[in-house]
PDB file of C-alpha atoms in Angstrom:
ATOM      1  CA  MET A  26      51.533  83.324 122.582  1.00  0.00           C
ATOM      2  CA  ASN A  27      50.756  79.745 123.589  1.00  0.00           C
ATOM      3  CA  THR A  28      47.303  78.417 124.416  1.00  0.00           C
ATOM      4  CA  GLU A  29      47.633  78.792 128.183  1.00  0.00           C
ATOM      5  CA  GLN A  30      48.816  82.397 127.925  1.00  0.00           C
ATOM      6  CA  HIS A  31      45.990  83.142 125.507  1.00  0.00           C
ATOM      7  CA  GLU A  32      43.432  81.647 127.946  1.00  0.00           C
ATOM      8  CA  MET A  33      44.887  83.718 130.789  1.00  0.00           C
ATOM      9  CA  TYR A  34      44.736  86.854 128.628  1.00  0.00           C
ATOM     10  CA  GLU A  35      41.118  86.188 127.614  1.00  0.00           C
ATOM     11  CA  TYR A  36      40.130  85.495 131.222  1.00  0.00           C
ATOM     12  CA  ALA A  37      41.797  88.732 132.392  1.00  0.00           C
ATOM     13  CA  ARG A  38      40.167  90.695 129.573  1.00  0.00           C
ATOM     14  CA  ARG A  39      36.743  89.260 130.442  1.00  0.00           C
ATOM     15  CA  ARG A  40      37.184  90.049 134.167  1.00  0.00           C
ATOM     16  CA  ILE A  41      38.209  93.635 133.398  1.00  0.00           C
ATOM     17  CA  LYS A  42      35.156  94.014 131.152  1.00  0.00           C
ATOM     18  CA  GLN A  43      32.920  92.671 133.955  1.00  0.00           C
ATOM     19  CA  LYS A  44      34.401  95.053 136.532  1.00  0.00           C
ATOM     20  CA  LYS A  45      34.142  97.984 134.144  1.00  0.00           C
ATOM     21  CA  GLY A  46      30.462  97.149 133.584  1.00  0.00           C
ATOM     22  CA  LEU A  47      29.905  96.978 137.347  1.00  0.00           C
ATOM     23  CA  TYR A  48      31.548 100.367 137.925  1.00  0.00           C
ATOM     24  CA  PHE A  49      29.457 101.863 135.119  1.00  0.00           C
ATOM     25  CA  HIS A  50      26.351 100.332 136.715  1.00  0.00           C
ATOM     26  CA  PHE A  51      27.279 101.960 140.047  1.00  0.00           C
ATOM     27  CA  VAL A  52      27.767 105.414 138.495  1.00  0.00           C
ATOM     28  CA  LEU A  53      24.503 105.047 136.594  1.00  0.00           C
ATOM     29  CA  PHE A  54      22.735 103.920 139.776  1.00  0.00           C
ATOM     30  CA  PHE A  55      24.125 106.864 141.761  1.00  0.00           C
ATOM     31  CA  LEU A  56      23.294 109.517 139.170  1.00  0.00           C
ATOM     32  CA  GLY A  57      19.939 107.897 138.337  1.00  0.00           C
ATOM     33  CA  GLY A  58      19.033 107.790 142.029  1.00  0.00           C
ATOM     34  CA  ILE A  59      19.747 111.498 142.386  1.00  0.00           C
ATOM     35  CA  PHE A  60      17.727 112.248 139.260  1.00  0.00           C
ATOM     36  CA  ILE A  61      14.753 110.157 140.432  1.00  0.00           C
ATOM     37  CA  PHE A  62      14.882 111.813 143.859  1.00  0.00           C
ATOM     38  CA  ALA A  63      14.961 115.250 142.205  1.00  0.00           C
ATOM     39  CA  LEU A  64      12.000 114.340 139.989  1.00  0.00           C
ATOM     40  CA  ASN A  65       9.940 113.373 142.996  1.00  0.00           C
ATOM     41  CA  LYS A  66      10.929 116.109 145.440  1.00  0.00           C
ATOM     42  CA  TRP A  67      11.631 119.207 143.409  1.00  0.00           C
ATOM     43  CA  MET A  68       9.674 118.677 140.203  1.00  0.00           C
ATOM     44  CA  ASN A  69       6.648 117.215 142.007  1.00  0.00           C
ATOM     45  CA  VAL A  70       6.361 114.138 139.782  1.00  0.00           C
ATOM     46  CA  GLY A  71       4.196 111.707 141.726  1.00  0.00           C
ATOM     47  CA  GLU A  72       4.271 114.033 144.746  1.00  0.00           C
ATOM     48  CA  PRO A  73       1.720 112.394 147.083  1.00  0.00           C
ATOM     49  CA  THR A  74       3.809 109.235 147.319  1.00  0.00           C
ATOM     50  CA  ASN A  75       7.468 108.478 147.762  1.00  0.00           C
ATOM     51  CA  TRP A  76       7.678 106.162 144.740  1.00  0.00           C
ATOM     52  CA  TYR A  77      11.346 107.009 144.238  1.00  0.00           C
ATOM     53  CA  ILE A  78      12.249 104.937 147.336  1.00  0.00           C
ATOM     54  CA  TRP A  79      10.836 101.784 145.717  1.00  0.00           C
ATOM     55  CA  VAL A  80      12.586 102.454 142.414  1.00  0.00           C
ATOM     56  CA  ILE A  81      15.944 103.120 144.072  1.00  0.00           C
ATOM     57  CA  THR A  82      15.547 100.065 146.334  1.00  0.00           C
ATOM     58  CA  ALA A  83      14.788  97.779 143.363  1.00  0.00           C
ATOM     59  CA  TRP A  84      17.686  99.260 141.412  1.00  0.00           C
ATOM     60  CA  PHE A  85      19.998  98.817 144.425  1.00  0.00           C
ATOM     61  CA  PHE A  86      18.945  95.173 144.681  1.00  0.00           C
ATOM     62  CA  MET A  87      19.842  94.661 140.996  1.00  0.00           C
ATOM     63  CA  PHE A  88      23.196  96.354 141.613  1.00  0.00           C
ATOM     64  CA  ILE A  89      23.877  94.008 144.563  1.00  0.00           C
ATOM     65  CA  LEU A  90      23.105  90.999 142.342  1.00  0.00           C
ATOM     66  CA  HIS A  91      25.497  92.360 139.708  1.00  0.00           C
ATOM     67  CA  PHE A  92      28.164  92.876 142.398  1.00  0.00           C
ATOM     68  CA  ILE A  93      27.720  89.308 143.680  1.00  0.00           C
ATOM     69  CA  LYS A  94      28.043  87.927 140.163  1.00  0.00           C
ATOM     70  CA  VAL A  95      31.236  89.851 139.403  1.00  0.00           C
ATOM     71  CA  PHE A  96      33.123  89.636 142.695  1.00  0.00           C
ATOM     72  CA  ILE A  97      31.826  86.481 144.367  1.00  0.00           C
ATOM     73  CA  THR A  98      30.394  84.026 141.850  1.00  0.00           C
ATOM     74  CA  ASP A  99      32.874  84.601 139.023  1.00  0.00           C
ATOM     75  CA  SER A 100      35.831  84.812 141.411  1.00  0.00           C
ATOM     76  CA  PHE A 101      34.840  81.527 143.023  1.00  0.00           C
ATOM     77  CA  MET A 102      33.941  79.734 139.806  1.00  0.00           C
ATOM     78  CA  ASN A 103      36.884  80.784 137.656  1.00  0.00           C
ATOM     79  CA  LYS A 104      38.980  78.799 135.162  1.00  0.00           C
ATOM     80  CA  ASN A 105      40.868  76.938 137.902  1.00  0.00           C
ATOM     81  CA  TRP A 106      37.604  75.804 139.505  1.00  0.00           C
ATOM     82  CA  GLU A 107      36.298  74.735 136.115  1.00  0.00           C
ATOM     83  CA  ARG A 108      39.440  72.704 135.392  1.00  0.00           C
ATOM     84  CA  GLU A 109      39.312  71.055 138.812  1.00  0.00           C
ATOM     85  CA  GLN A 110      35.681  70.060 138.263  1.00  0.00           C
ATOM     86  CA  ILE A 111      36.441  68.640 134.810  1.00  0.00           C
ATOM     87  CA  ASN A 112      39.405  66.677 136.175  1.00  0.00           C
ATOM     88  CA  ARG A 113      37.334  65.368 139.075  1.00  0.00           C
ATOM     89  CA  LEU A 114      34.531  64.224 136.777  1.00  0.00           C
ATOM     90  CA  MET A 115      36.988  62.617 134.358  1.00  0.00           C
ATOM     91  CA  THR A 116      38.626  60.747 137.240  1.00  0.00           C
ATOM     92  CA  MET A 117      35.248  59.520 138.442  1.00  0.00           C
ATOM     93  CA  GLN A 118      34.381  58.340 134.921  1.00  0.00           C
ATOM     94  CA  GLU A 119      37.708  56.543 134.564  1.00  0.00           C
ATOM     95  CA  LYS A 120      37.171  54.786 137.901  1.00  0.00           C
ATOM     96  CA  LYS A 121      33.673  53.726 136.860  1.00  0.00           C
ATOM     97  CA  ILE A 122      34.942  52.403 133.524  1.00  0.00           C
ATOM     98  CA  GLU A 123      37.721  50.503 135.297  1.00  0.00           C
ATOM     99  CA  GLN A 124      35.217  49.069 137.753  1.00  0.00           C
ATOM    100  CA  LEU A 125      32.930  47.940 134.909  1.00  0.00           C
ATOM    101  CA  LYS A 126      35.898  46.357 133.105  1.00  0.00           C
ATOM    102  CA  ASN A 127      36.798  44.451 136.250  1.00  0.00           C
ATOM    103  CA  GLU A 128      33.213  43.249 136.654  1.00  0.00           C
ATOM    104  CA  VAL A 129      33.151  42.036 133.036  1.00  0.00           C
ATOM    105  CA  GLU A 130      36.525  40.297 133.503  1.00  0.00           C
ATOM    106  CA  ASN A 131      35.298  38.598 136.671  1.00  0.00           C
ATOM    107  CA  LYS A 132      32.150  37.329 134.910  1.00  0.00           C
ATOM    108  CA  LYS A 133      34.246  35.897 132.061  1.00  0.00           C
ATOM    109  CA  ILE A 134      36.441  34.002 134.519  1.00  0.00           C
ATOM    110  CA  VAL A 135      33.495  32.434 136.351  1.00  0.00           C
TER     111      VAL A 135
END
């Protein structure tokens, strides 16, 4: 396996691990939400208030952040994006170095 294939394999393995973690988080959120609801409604834990709504809402917000990280941020900023950014920065550096060389050459001539 060459380096590029190995990078592709590692990237795919990492993405699958991220998605698996997200799916596990969803199942845990779903079952945990039911359990918290049951604690409040049927077992009368903290009965005068509906505290379970705040807990489930906060947990849902964390799940949304996890979803955004896995499917939006990491999909947008993948290996190809990283390579493009590195190439762009290297090109800018090379242009700046060339420009500085030209300025030094021009000062030597004058």
